[in-house]
């Protein structure tokens, strides 16, 4: 039997079992339906006595009980983030089935859900496949994903295309960070101080201040730093040049004005600054003769995965700024009008050793890599209040982004010369670009009966990207790409019992087209096509045995069209973004929580997935092309200008790879987690013990599936936490250990699609043990 048949059969069987068990459990215990929402902080015991608690999510821009939302959605509470020391998006691995967050070339974060992610490295005007939001504000630049999480209430992860209310860039899903809001009439605060190995320090302080009866202010400041998790030997002036260190400071502030129960105005601002050395990227496959493009490879000679031999020390400096105004007005208890106006600013600068090695007579260094972005967004919507007949939402969205990418790469024997310094240059770009987007959307939920809901929604999106590339100090003609799409969803939801639900959903997602910055290419065009995905999903959400057992299951099948990826061109240094015509992916996901007693709780996730490209499509693997160029160069007798010799270009074209049957990247076949939490009174207080195991299966980092360049191995890590809360005390004491076996798990491989052509790896953080003192009033 084919894997797809196995997965679909397993899904159907489990859903049938869930429905049958639901009727049996309902007949036996007849639990009451949940009505009053509880805080999203994941309590051990809910107000109605349920050990699992009620989780309320914003979902599709309306508050709803997670167990009645007809989509695959998961939440991560602030408590869960704290227990695992999750301070940024990369730390979400293992929380949510189907979610993979990987590092990419040092300081980018690639979010993939069910294999839908971001395969267009170094092209900043291309869009990720997972939309990232903070309090409903779409974060416009992919580099901005690498910032610390600040004053988080909870994180929502919506799996599957969100083509109605979230629109563009949500072919894979959406990640929504929901921050804590000011509270009227309460003067409260909290502080945390952590210290651990690697001189890890995290200090956080939050204050909620009532200014007037209708006015409140909430502010958070967080400082995080640690020494390097690894180092480089060979950097002039340093015995050990620290890498993978951190020195971050961030703040979030919100001002709430609520003149009446029907009117709410919130003005928020967020700031984040990071200044530290470069990420550790260990060379697995470096050319023995980079100047000639050798056909043999060498690896970093250091056995320790966190020690590298590099002769250029890199830096990373970034700052993000964000301000947004949210207004909500309820009219006659029937209609809610909302407006969210936001401004975002990003300025990132980094440098690093691009060849990842020490060569006697060769260097390849990125001396400047700057990304800048300034973005305005505006979204308005009108929606009905919850009722028993018809619920609806309509809205509009506008985005205007001005951005710049500025890169300077110095290489021995470069193709040009920097007029400012006289250094040999192998690559230079100074390319401003603009992105304009607008959309209109609507969705309705028809409550056909007390147990049957019919849902339909649609969105029209229009996007324009324009760029004025300057490469090798020469201006390339302006490039413009426009695209539009009609996306949306239809869904049927059936409430089998008050605590057991089935749903079936069909949806469509869209990523806009864009432009490439390279010139004089053969295969890679100046623009590339939009990417779309059709998705079918069937799921079941269940609670059994007086709500002590929760089991959610989802099975899906996706059909891609024009999958966007980074393509090499037969002409050297003329690669960019292109499209693979067709791909399919499918899988099944499980989430479960079991609380057999009020003191004991088990949580688990499991995701099984597979995806492949279909149909003949030929493209060029950069790593293979390097070898072909070098071999042909030698066979031709080492002619001058050999890189651009027509015979070398012809040899590269002849070695094109057929993607038919290749696996989709960033899609582990198996991933899952298991955690146990025990809480009990001990002495004059409460003790909590938590243990967790996370497994991430192997996957391919690129579309080519070449083991030496692309296979990212699996890893298993464990985390532990001990917390003590004295009775009637504002203090909390805890000790946390993450990656307790000190596993050098590979976060991702990066095979440079441009430049040096090296393949390097980045690792997950090593074992960390730290103590935390918390204080609340």
XYZ file of C-alpha atoms in Angstrom:
777
model
C 0.000 0.000 0.000
C 1.274 3.498 -0.838
C 2.186 5.866 2.026
C -0.635 8.195 0.976
C -3.164 5.362 1.255
C -1.791 4.393 4.658
C -2.060 7.932 5.990
C -5.522 8.562 4.596
C -6.789 5.188 5.804
C -5.328 5.804 9.245
C -6.918 9.238 9.365
C -10.340 7.959 8.334
C -10.158 5.141 10.875
C -9.174 7.457 13.691
C -11.926 9.924 12.865
C -14.472 7.149 12.772
C -13.168 5.838 16.085
C -13.352 9.333 17.559
C -16.968 9.740 16.482
C -17.933 6.299 17.813
C -16.110 6.888 21.101
C -17.724 10.296 21.337
C -21.224 8.823 21.285
C -20.237 6.201 23.834
C -18.633 8.743 26.152
C -21.589 11.086 25.747
C -24.068 8.361 26.613
C -22.019 7.352 29.646
C -21.230 10.721 31.194
C -23.210 13.400 29.255
C -20.812 16.266 30.041
C -22.150 19.788 29.748
C -21.063 22.042 26.893
C -18.444 24.686 27.624
C -19.819 28.201 27.686
C -17.667 30.574 29.731
C -14.216 31.180 28.251
C -11.225 30.877 30.548
C -7.860 32.620 30.361
C -5.499 31.345 27.686
C -2.801 30.709 30.276
C -3.369 26.954 30.224
C -4.550 26.370 33.846
C -4.339 22.911 35.347
C -7.977 23.117 36.463
C -10.702 25.101 34.723
C -13.436 27.099 36.430
C -15.992 24.381 35.688
C -13.809 21.689 37.258
C -12.301 20.374 34.042
C -8.625 19.469 34.559
C -7.840 20.432 30.963
C -9.157 23.983 31.044
C -10.821 25.919 28.241
C -8.552 27.529 25.661
C -9.914 30.585 23.887
C -8.259 31.595 20.610
C -8.696 34.477 18.207
C -8.626 31.961 15.374
C -9.979 33.533 12.224
C -10.244 36.999 13.805
C -12.996 36.004 16.206
C -12.778 34.612 19.706
C -13.772 30.961 19.910
C -13.147 27.885 22.022
C -10.235 26.025 20.441
C -12.204 22.761 20.607
C -15.008 24.192 18.448
C -12.815 25.916 15.826
C -13.134 23.989 12.525
C -9.450 24.371 11.661
C -6.204 22.780 12.785
C -5.077 25.337 15.337
C -2.719 24.980 18.286
C -1.877 27.361 21.110
C 1.266 27.779 23.168
C 0.665 29.570 26.467
C 3.013 31.993 28.195
C 3.536 29.398 30.929
C 4.533 26.756 28.368
C 7.000 29.173 26.756
C 8.540 29.946 30.124
C 8.806 26.301 31.142
C 10.895 25.550 28.059
C 12.761 28.871 27.987
C 11.305 29.634 24.555
C 12.303 33.225 23.829
C 12.104 33.310 20.005
C 10.305 31.578 17.141
C 13.062 28.980 16.638
C 12.243 27.666 20.125
C 8.726 26.619 19.023
C 9.992 23.340 17.530
C 8.159 20.466 19.198
C 5.239 22.528 20.462
C 2.981 22.110 17.435
C 2.573 19.120 15.086
C 3.585 19.930 11.526
C 5.525 23.059 12.533
C 9.261 23.269 11.753
C 11.352 26.361 12.469
C 14.895 26.274 11.110
C 17.837 28.643 10.992
C 18.996 29.803 7.573
C 22.405 31.317 6.836
C 22.961 32.558 10.327
C 20.231 35.002 11.147
C 17.101 34.185 9.177
C 14.326 32.009 10.556
C 12.343 29.802 8.191
C 8.907 28.777 9.427
C 7.416 25.783 7.615
C 4.032 24.230 8.317
C 3.367 20.891 6.635
C 6.318 21.542 4.333
C 5.099 24.963 3.205
C 7.808 27.458 4.061
C 10.371 29.748 2.492
C 12.658 28.334 -0.209
C 13.829 31.624 -1.716
C 16.874 32.527 0.376
C 18.475 35.948 -0.143
C 15.553 37.290 -2.194
C 13.901 39.621 0.304
C 11.026 40.655 -1.965
C 9.790 37.066 -2.028
C 7.271 36.154 0.628
C 7.321 33.338 3.206
C 4.671 30.627 3.084
C 3.647 31.167 6.708
C 2.244 34.565 7.631
C 3.613 35.940 10.913
C 1.574 38.420 12.949
C 1.894 40.274 16.229
C -1.531 41.249 17.608
C -3.007 40.960 14.126
C -0.293 43.063 12.442
C 1.340 41.289 9.492
C 5.149 41.383 9.835
C 6.332 42.323 6.374
C 10.048 41.387 6.276
C 11.314 37.846 6.789
C 14.390 39.015 8.753
C 12.077 40.511 11.408
C 11.117 36.965 12.424
C 14.457 36.784 14.240
C 13.456 38.847 17.273
C 12.677 37.927 20.866
C 9.122 37.275 21.999
C 7.972 40.079 24.308
C 5.158 40.091 26.904
C 3.398 37.170 25.228
C 0.002 35.963 26.419
C -0.003 33.051 23.983
C 1.007 32.031 20.464
C -1.515 30.644 17.990
C -0.422 28.445 15.096
C -3.009 27.929 12.345
C -2.106 25.025 10.080
C -3.213 24.971 6.455
C -3.901 27.756 3.926
C -5.520 30.805 5.535
C -6.603 32.408 2.283
C -9.676 34.217 3.595
C -8.917 36.433 6.589
C -5.096 36.260 6.467
C -4.597 36.161 2.709
C -1.221 36.415 0.979
C 1.798 34.483 2.275
C -0.432 32.089 4.215
C -0.191 29.092 1.880
C 1.135 27.053 4.800
C -0.656 28.754 7.651
C -0.222 31.600 10.098
C 1.566 32.231 13.385
C -0.069 34.848 15.600
C 1.668 36.214 18.676
C -0.901 37.637 21.083
C 0.558 40.000 23.658
C -0.899 40.788 27.063
C -3.137 43.839 27.203
C -3.455 46.550 29.857
C -6.077 45.928 32.547
C -8.233 48.785 33.856
C -8.244 49.477 37.574
C -5.401 47.127 38.494
C -1.899 48.047 39.646
C 0.106 44.875 39.038
C 3.561 43.871 38.028
C 6.004 41.027 37.729
C 9.729 40.505 37.358
C 11.955 37.562 36.488
C 15.691 37.117 36.730
C 17.470 34.059 35.305
C 21.122 33.043 35.371
C 22.816 29.950 33.970
C 25.790 28.486 32.172
C 27.359 30.362 29.259
C 26.792 33.386 31.541
C 23.169 33.299 30.488
C 21.219 36.262 31.870
C 17.571 37.050 31.232
C 15.957 39.917 33.099
C 12.331 40.896 32.546
C 10.064 43.428 34.215
C 6.402 44.226 33.564
C 4.130 46.868 35.086
C 0.394 47.481 34.644
C -0.648 50.965 35.811
C -4.226 52.336 35.984
C -3.996 55.998 34.924
C -7.690 56.774 35.137
C -10.980 54.923 35.356
C -10.972 54.363 31.596
C -7.212 54.443 30.960
C -4.440 51.919 31.685
C -0.813 51.464 30.680
C 1.204 48.245 30.465
C 4.926 48.068 29.736
C 7.542 45.301 29.520
C 11.319 45.464 29.219
C 13.461 42.378 28.610
C 17.235 41.931 28.459
C 18.789 38.667 27.263
C 22.444 37.818 26.794
C 24.765 34.821 26.857
C 28.298 33.970 25.842
C 28.956 32.205 22.564
C 27.803 28.615 22.248
C 30.857 28.059 20.033
C 33.877 29.850 18.613
C 36.168 30.193 15.620
C 39.900 29.583 15.596
C 41.908 31.473 12.988
C 40.358 34.943 13.224
C 43.269 37.424 13.393
C 43.656 38.894 16.866
C 41.537 36.213 18.599
C 42.507 32.872 20.079
C 38.805 32.050 20.230
C 36.363 34.285 18.373
C 32.918 33.825 20.024
C 30.012 32.755 17.800
C 26.343 32.118 18.554
C 26.318 34.625 21.396
C 23.451 36.969 22.237
C 23.031 40.529 23.440
C 19.410 41.579 23.022
C 17.133 44.162 24.578
C 13.467 44.644 23.798
C 10.451 46.478 25.063
C 6.707 46.460 24.541
C 4.235 49.081 25.774
C 0.455 49.419 25.362
C -1.950 52.192 26.322
C -5.615 51.192 26.619
C -8.493 53.664 26.565
C -11.924 52.160 27.127
C -14.480 54.955 27.566
C -17.368 52.464 27.434
C -17.876 48.698 27.265
C -18.524 49.107 23.524
C -15.408 51.153 22.686
C -11.776 50.145 22.970
C -8.683 51.968 21.703
C -5.200 50.490 22.170
C -1.976 52.200 21.124
C 1.036 49.833 21.208
C 4.727 50.054 20.411
C 7.493 47.474 20.330
C 11.263 47.821 20.035
C 13.987 45.195 19.664
C 17.762 45.575 19.359
C 20.420 42.876 18.927
C 24.178 43.388 18.672
C 26.514 40.393 18.793
C 28.892 38.250 16.801
C 27.833 36.064 13.894
C 26.092 32.717 14.058
C 28.163 29.532 14.038
C 27.991 27.923 10.601
C 30.231 24.878 10.334
C 31.464 23.923 6.903
C 30.593 20.365 5.922
C 31.618 20.641 2.295
C 34.126 23.301 1.297
C 35.933 23.346 -2.003
C 39.633 22.418 -1.902
C 40.310 25.068 -4.551
C 37.568 27.729 -4.411
C 39.216 29.900 -7.041
C 38.812 27.110 -9.592
C 35.636 25.492 -8.290
C 37.181 22.197 -7.199
C 35.479 18.848 -7.752
C 36.595 17.600 -4.318
C 35.466 18.808 -0.925
C 36.917 19.113 2.541
C 35.194 19.577 5.892
C 36.033 21.701 8.890
C 38.894 19.856 10.677
C 37.548 20.395 14.219
C 35.798 17.369 15.699
C 33.860 19.553 18.132
C 30.704 20.658 16.283
C 30.817 24.012 18.062
C 34.381 24.874 16.998
C 35.097 26.089 13.474
C 38.180 27.141 11.497
C 37.458 30.512 9.905
C 39.639 33.538 9.264
C 37.018 36.293 9.288
C 34.947 37.300 12.328
C 31.364 38.212 11.607
C 28.953 40.639 13.261
C 25.180 40.903 13.497
C 23.377 44.135 14.395
C 19.675 44.661 13.963
C 16.893 46.830 15.220
C 13.160 46.627 14.680
C 10.567 49.235 15.567
C 6.819 48.839 15.465
C 3.822 50.996 16.423
C 0.177 50.142 15.926
C -3.231 51.542 16.796
C -6.169 49.163 17.306
C -9.725 50.500 17.537
C -12.834 48.396 18.195
C -16.408 49.668 18.343
C -19.500 47.551 19.024
C -22.767 48.876 17.613
C -26.091 47.831 19.203
C -24.540 44.564 20.412
C -24.767 43.304 16.826
C -21.813 44.592 14.797
C -18.155 45.074 15.733
C -16.084 47.545 13.716
C -12.299 47.211 13.921
C -9.324 49.135 12.572
C -5.626 48.265 12.902
C -3.095 50.816 11.633
C 0.581 49.851 11.880
C 4.068 51.069 11.005
C 7.147 48.797 10.986
C 10.836 49.553 10.570
C 13.761 47.152 10.193
C 17.483 47.784 9.796
C 19.755 44.721 9.814
C 23.503 44.629 9.173
C 25.669 41.543 9.229
C 29.038 40.286 8.024
C 30.675 36.886 7.975
C 33.097 34.354 6.525
C 31.325 33.222 3.380
C 33.774 30.441 2.446
C 33.545 29.044 6.035
C 37.222 28.041 6.013
C 40.856 29.112 6.282
C 42.692 29.152 2.952
C 46.295 30.213 2.479
C 45.736 32.264 -0.673
C 41.986 32.752 -0.846
C 39.198 34.529 0.990
C 35.471 35.041 0.429
C 33.966 37.427 2.975
C 30.618 39.153 3.197
C 31.790 42.508 4.509
C 28.354 44.113 4.343
C 24.855 42.696 4.164
C 22.186 45.206 4.953
C 18.425 44.796 4.808
C 16.193 47.791 5.455
C 12.418 47.969 5.406
C 9.765 50.570 6.169
C 6.147 49.406 6.013
C 2.670 50.809 6.581
C -0.330 48.486 6.894
C -4.000 49.223 7.382
C -6.786 46.727 7.992
C -10.460 47.454 8.625
C -13.206 44.935 9.288
C -16.810 44.610 10.346
C -18.149 41.481 11.979
C -21.265 40.230 13.676
C -21.371 39.453 17.352
C -21.812 35.766 18.287
C -25.354 34.528 17.623
C -27.282 31.376 16.785
C -28.171 32.038 13.157
C -25.532 33.709 10.967
C -22.097 35.051 11.870
C -20.049 37.009 9.347
C -16.980 39.159 8.827
C -15.949 41.454 5.949
C -12.762 43.458 5.692
C -10.052 45.118 3.671
C -6.256 45.168 3.897
C -3.575 47.503 2.495
C 0.244 47.277 2.648
C 2.946 49.588 1.336
C 6.581 48.606 1.855
C 9.792 50.405 0.858
C 12.879 48.249 1.312
C 16.526 47.882 0.371
C 19.088 45.098 0.135
C 22.762 46.128 0.093
C 25.458 43.419 -0.135
C 29.214 43.632 -0.666
C 31.301 40.448 -1.042
C 35.099 40.569 -1.242
C 36.824 37.583 -2.853
C 40.312 36.794 -4.040
C 40.313 37.305 -7.817
C 36.855 38.883 -7.868
C 35.053 39.922 -11.032
C 34.985 43.617 -10.197
C 36.655 46.219 -7.970
C 35.131 48.277 -5.188
C 35.859 51.862 -6.259
C 35.831 52.990 -2.619
C 38.425 50.519 -1.297
C 40.080 48.915 -4.319
C 39.147 45.438 -3.001
C 38.318 42.613 -5.428
C 34.548 42.070 -5.502
C 32.753 38.858 -6.438
C 29.270 40.202 -5.767
C 27.679 43.578 -5.134
C 24.083 44.724 -5.034
C 22.378 47.870 -3.852
C 18.784 47.198 -4.703
C 15.764 49.158 -3.479
C 12.344 47.612 -3.994
C 8.706 48.333 -3.204
C 5.754 46.125 -2.400
C 2.143 47.275 -2.651
C -0.681 44.962 -1.663
C -4.393 45.314 -1.132
C -7.178 42.815 -0.532
C -10.853 42.486 0.319
C -12.327 39.503 2.117
C -15.508 38.088 3.617
C -16.567 34.962 5.478
C -19.866 33.690 6.829
C -20.839 30.950 9.274
C -24.366 29.631 8.876
C -25.620 27.697 11.889
C -27.917 25.351 9.984
C -28.896 23.446 13.138
C -27.728 23.314 16.739
C -25.056 20.829 15.663
C -24.306 21.684 12.008
C -22.386 24.737 10.737
C -21.656 25.672 7.127
C -18.725 28.045 6.536
C -17.683 29.830 3.344
C -15.278 32.671 2.684
C -13.364 34.350 -0.132
C -10.594 36.910 -0.566
C -9.342 38.849 -3.559
C -5.670 39.913 -3.354
C -3.574 42.114 -5.636
C 0.197 42.605 -5.323
C 2.855 44.616 -7.097
C 6.628 44.335 -6.632
C 8.991 46.768 -8.305
C 12.785 46.941 -7.999
C 15.725 48.930 -9.339
C 18.735 46.585 -8.927
C 22.280 47.941 -8.961
C 24.759 45.093 -9.410
C 28.510 45.233 -9.877
C 28.092 49.029 -9.645
C 25.886 49.086 -12.758
C 22.138 49.734 -12.840
C 19.884 46.942 -14.068
C 16.645 48.039 -15.783
C 13.671 48.394 -13.433
C 11.695 45.205 -12.903
C 8.003 44.984 -12.095
C 5.846 41.992 -11.210
C 2.112 42.028 -10.508
C -0.141 39.175 -9.470
C -3.611 38.635 -8.102
C -5.618 35.715 -6.795
C -9.057 34.726 -5.569
C -8.640 32.479 -2.535
C -10.848 31.258 0.284
C -12.390 28.256 1.972
C -15.518 26.155 2.421
C -16.074 24.054 5.512
C -18.666 21.824 7.133
C -18.614 21.385 10.913
C -20.696 18.826 12.788
C -20.935 18.719 16.580
C -21.397 15.001 17.257
C -21.775 15.639 20.988
C -21.161 18.750 23.109
C -17.499 17.694 23.402
C -16.856 15.930 20.086
C -16.723 17.581 16.677
C -15.953 16.627 13.080
C -15.079 19.007 10.237
C -14.176 18.910 6.543
C -12.503 21.892 4.860
C -11.382 22.830 1.387
C -9.199 25.935 1.004
C -6.838 27.789 -1.299
C -3.727 29.836 -0.452
C -1.558 32.247 -2.427
C 1.937 33.752 -2.432
C 2.480 36.690 -4.805
C 4.942 36.864 -7.655
C 8.121 38.930 -7.462
C 11.323 39.977 -9.189
C 14.915 38.736 -9.213
C 17.938 41.008 -8.975
C 20.271 39.062 -11.288
C 20.874 39.990 -14.911
C 21.962 38.310 -18.200
C 20.445 34.953 -17.242
C 19.277 32.054 -19.431
C 16.914 29.987 -17.241
C 16.059 32.374 -14.409
C 13.792 35.168 -15.549
C 13.562 38.706 -14.205
C 10.186 37.858 -12.624
C 8.654 34.673 -11.269
C 5.069 33.430 -10.973
C 2.764 33.438 -7.993
C 2.487 30.242 -5.936
C -0.879 28.699 -5.092
C -1.954 25.680 -3.105
C -5.281 23.865 -2.879
C -5.859 21.965 0.339
C -8.331 19.407 1.644
C -8.507 18.721 5.365
C -10.612 16.480 7.575
C -10.391 16.666 11.339
C -11.922 15.774 14.668
C -11.712 17.508 18.062
C -12.688 15.539 21.130
C -12.809 15.539 24.901
C -13.625 12.323 26.773
C -14.165 11.036 30.300
C -15.450 14.208 31.944
C -12.973 16.294 29.971
C -9.896 14.593 31.337
C -8.744 13.425 27.892
C -8.424 15.670 24.843
C -7.643 14.223 21.400
C -7.499 16.310 18.220
C -6.746 14.725 14.852
C -6.284 16.302 11.409
C -5.510 14.763 8.025
C -4.669 16.835 4.939
C -3.752 16.686 1.261
C -2.205 19.649 -0.649
C -1.855 20.359 -4.360
C 0.802 22.972 -5.216
C 1.096 25.013 -8.368
C 4.284 26.949 -9.228
C 6.269 26.181 -6.068
C 8.751 29.046 -5.550
C 12.399 28.133 -4.951
C 15.942 29.437 -5.406
C 17.266 28.406 -8.824
C 20.779 28.437 -10.270
C 21.325 29.684 -13.815
C 23.799 28.335 -16.408
C 25.326 31.825 -16.354
C 27.349 32.174 -13.134
C 25.913 34.491 -10.474
C 22.694 34.970 -12.443
C 20.452 32.756 -10.310
C 17.295 33.801 -8.526
C 13.752 32.696 -7.789
C 11.880 30.347 -10.142
C 8.860 28.005 -10.047
C 8.438 24.220 -10.040
C 5.068 23.556 -11.722
C 3.520 20.896 -9.453
C 3.887 19.281 -6.041
C 1.732 17.351 -3.583
C 1.985 16.750 0.140
C -0.142 14.884 2.662
C -0.105 13.853 6.273
C -1.889 13.290 9.562
C -1.401 15.069 12.894
C -2.350 14.303 16.483
C -2.513 16.416 19.642
C -3.529 14.969 22.970
C -3.689 15.936 26.632
C -4.613 13.599 29.452
C -5.113 14.707 33.050
C -5.916 11.537 35.055
C -5.760 13.565 38.288
C -5.629 17.222 39.228
C -1.922 16.834 39.945
C -0.789 14.866 36.882
C -0.930 15.829 33.219
C 0.459 14.332 30.008
C 0.782 16.190 26.684
C 1.753 14.726 23.332
C 1.966 15.574 19.641
C 2.689 13.482 16.559
C 2.929 14.425 12.872
C 3.403 12.050 9.935
C 3.938 13.621 6.519
C 5.235 13.123 3.020
C 5.422 15.371 -0.029
C 6.948 15.208 -3.509
C 7.255 17.163 -6.724
C 5.377 15.795 -9.728
C 5.972 16.152 -13.447
C 9.183 16.757 -15.352
C 10.935 20.008 -14.521
C 14.661 20.548 -15.072
C 16.767 22.941 -13.062
C 20.404 23.315 -12.017
C 21.898 22.384 -8.672
C 24.462 25.028 -7.695
C 26.687 22.446 -5.992
C 26.664 20.158 -9.046
C 27.248 23.119 -11.341
C 30.391 24.026 -9.382
C 31.834 20.592 -10.127
C 30.803 20.663 -13.786
C 32.371 24.077 -14.273
C 35.651 22.998 -12.683
C 35.842 19.719 -14.632
C 35.065 21.423 -17.953
C 37.525 24.205 -17.138
C 40.321 21.638 -16.724
C 39.318 19.700 -19.839
C 39.437 22.889 -21.923
C 42.989 23.650 -20.782
C 42.172 26.413 -18.267
C 41.151 29.172 -20.693
C 40.800 32.798 -19.563
C 37.244 33.853 -18.725
C 36.315 30.192 -18.388
C 33.311 30.810 -16.095
C 31.486 32.467 -18.984
C 32.856 30.256 -21.762
C 29.910 28.976 -23.907
C 31.278 25.427 -23.637
C 31.218 25.602 -19.824
C 27.679 26.986 -19.865
C 26.584 24.212 -22.243
C 28.048 21.567 -19.920
C 26.133 23.006 -16.959
C 22.863 22.962 -18.927
C 23.455 19.331 -19.913
C 23.742 18.389 -16.214
C 20.335 19.818 -15.242
C 18.385 17.910 -12.570
C 14.834 16.620 -13.018
C 12.810 17.458 -9.868
C 10.136 14.850 -10.605
C 9.810 12.614 -7.525
C 12.052 14.753 -5.297
C 10.827 15.325 -1.744
C 9.537 18.696 -0.624
C 12.061 20.421 1.687
C 11.504 21.285 5.376
C 9.052 18.390 5.783
C 10.091 15.810 8.415
C 8.484 12.439 7.849
C 7.960 12.054 11.599
C 8.046 14.558 14.414
C 6.520 14.554 17.858
C 6.800 15.383 21.533
C 5.771 13.999 24.915
C 5.639 15.837 28.245
C 4.607 14.957 31.777
C 3.798 17.534 34.466
C 3.260 16.735 38.145
C 2.099 19.298 40.700
C 1.711 18.577 44.431
C 1.818 20.378 47.786
C 5.241 20.087 49.405
C 5.862 21.794 52.715
C 4.546 25.355 52.817
C 4.053 25.574 49.053
C 3.493 23.822 45.729
C 6.093 21.882 43.754
C 5.883 21.353 39.989
C 7.994 18.827 38.087
C 7.979 18.734 34.291
C 9.836 16.513 31.856
C 9.696 16.611 28.078
C 11.084 14.730 25.086
C 11.085 16.195 21.561
C 11.818 14.270 18.371
C 12.302 15.904 14.998
C 12.732 13.530 12.093
C 15.127 13.995 9.205
C 14.235 16.101 6.180
C 15.806 17.688 3.114
C 16.952 21.284 3.270
C 16.601 21.852 -0.508
C 14.596 20.529 -3.440
C 17.519 18.534 -4.865
C 17.592 15.831 -2.163
C 21.361 15.239 -2.523
C 22.307 13.530 0.778
C 25.663 15.213 1.311
C 24.223 18.666 0.646
C 20.622 18.363 1.797
C 19.849 15.620 4.315
C 19.266 17.138 7.753
C 19.495 14.329 10.330
C 16.936 13.693 13.041
C 17.501 14.526 16.681
C 15.901 13.845 20.061
C 16.299 16.214 22.998
C 14.973 16.345 26.547
C 14.021 19.259 28.781
C 13.404 19.394 32.542
C 11.944 21.968 34.914
C 11.472 22.138 38.685
C 9.423 24.965 40.154
C 8.466 25.826 43.717
C 5.747 28.319 44.677
C 5.605 29.108 48.432
C 2.129 29.602 49.855
C 0.945 33.212 50.134
C 4.214 34.425 48.632
C 4.793 36.640 45.599
C 7.987 34.719 44.776
C 8.485 31.704 42.522
C 11.713 29.694 42.247
C 12.615 27.379 39.381
C 15.488 25.506 37.758
C 15.304 24.664 34.057
C 17.450 22.378 31.926
C 17.096 22.389 28.144
C 18.725 19.893 25.785
C 19.877 18.038 28.883
C 21.880 15.433 26.952
C 23.777 18.236 25.158
C 22.752 16.946 21.746
C 24.430 18.719 18.833
C 21.227 18.561 16.823
C 21.380 20.062 13.332
C 18.843 22.846 12.926
C 19.392 23.089 9.185
C 21.888 22.745 6.358
C 22.606 25.664 4.089
C 23.997 25.018 0.624
C 24.907 28.474 -0.634
C 22.869 29.024 -3.821
C 25.126 31.891 -4.838
C 28.705 32.901 -4.052
C 31.034 30.301 -2.577
C 28.810 27.249 -3.020
C 29.764 25.846 0.394
C 27.463 23.649 2.445
C 27.368 24.405 6.150
C 25.263 23.444 9.155
C 23.802 25.316 12.088
C 23.094 23.619 15.392
C 20.404 23.916 18.002
C 21.536 25.481 21.327
C 23.618 23.198 23.591
C 22.639 22.099 27.087
C 21.583 25.020 29.240
C 20.847 24.941 32.951
C 19.676 28.080 34.680
C 17.816 29.209 37.774
C 14.990 31.746 37.784
C 13.473 33.868 40.517
C 10.064 35.323 39.725
C 8.088 37.979 41.595
C 4.468 39.082 41.125
C 2.313 41.627 42.879
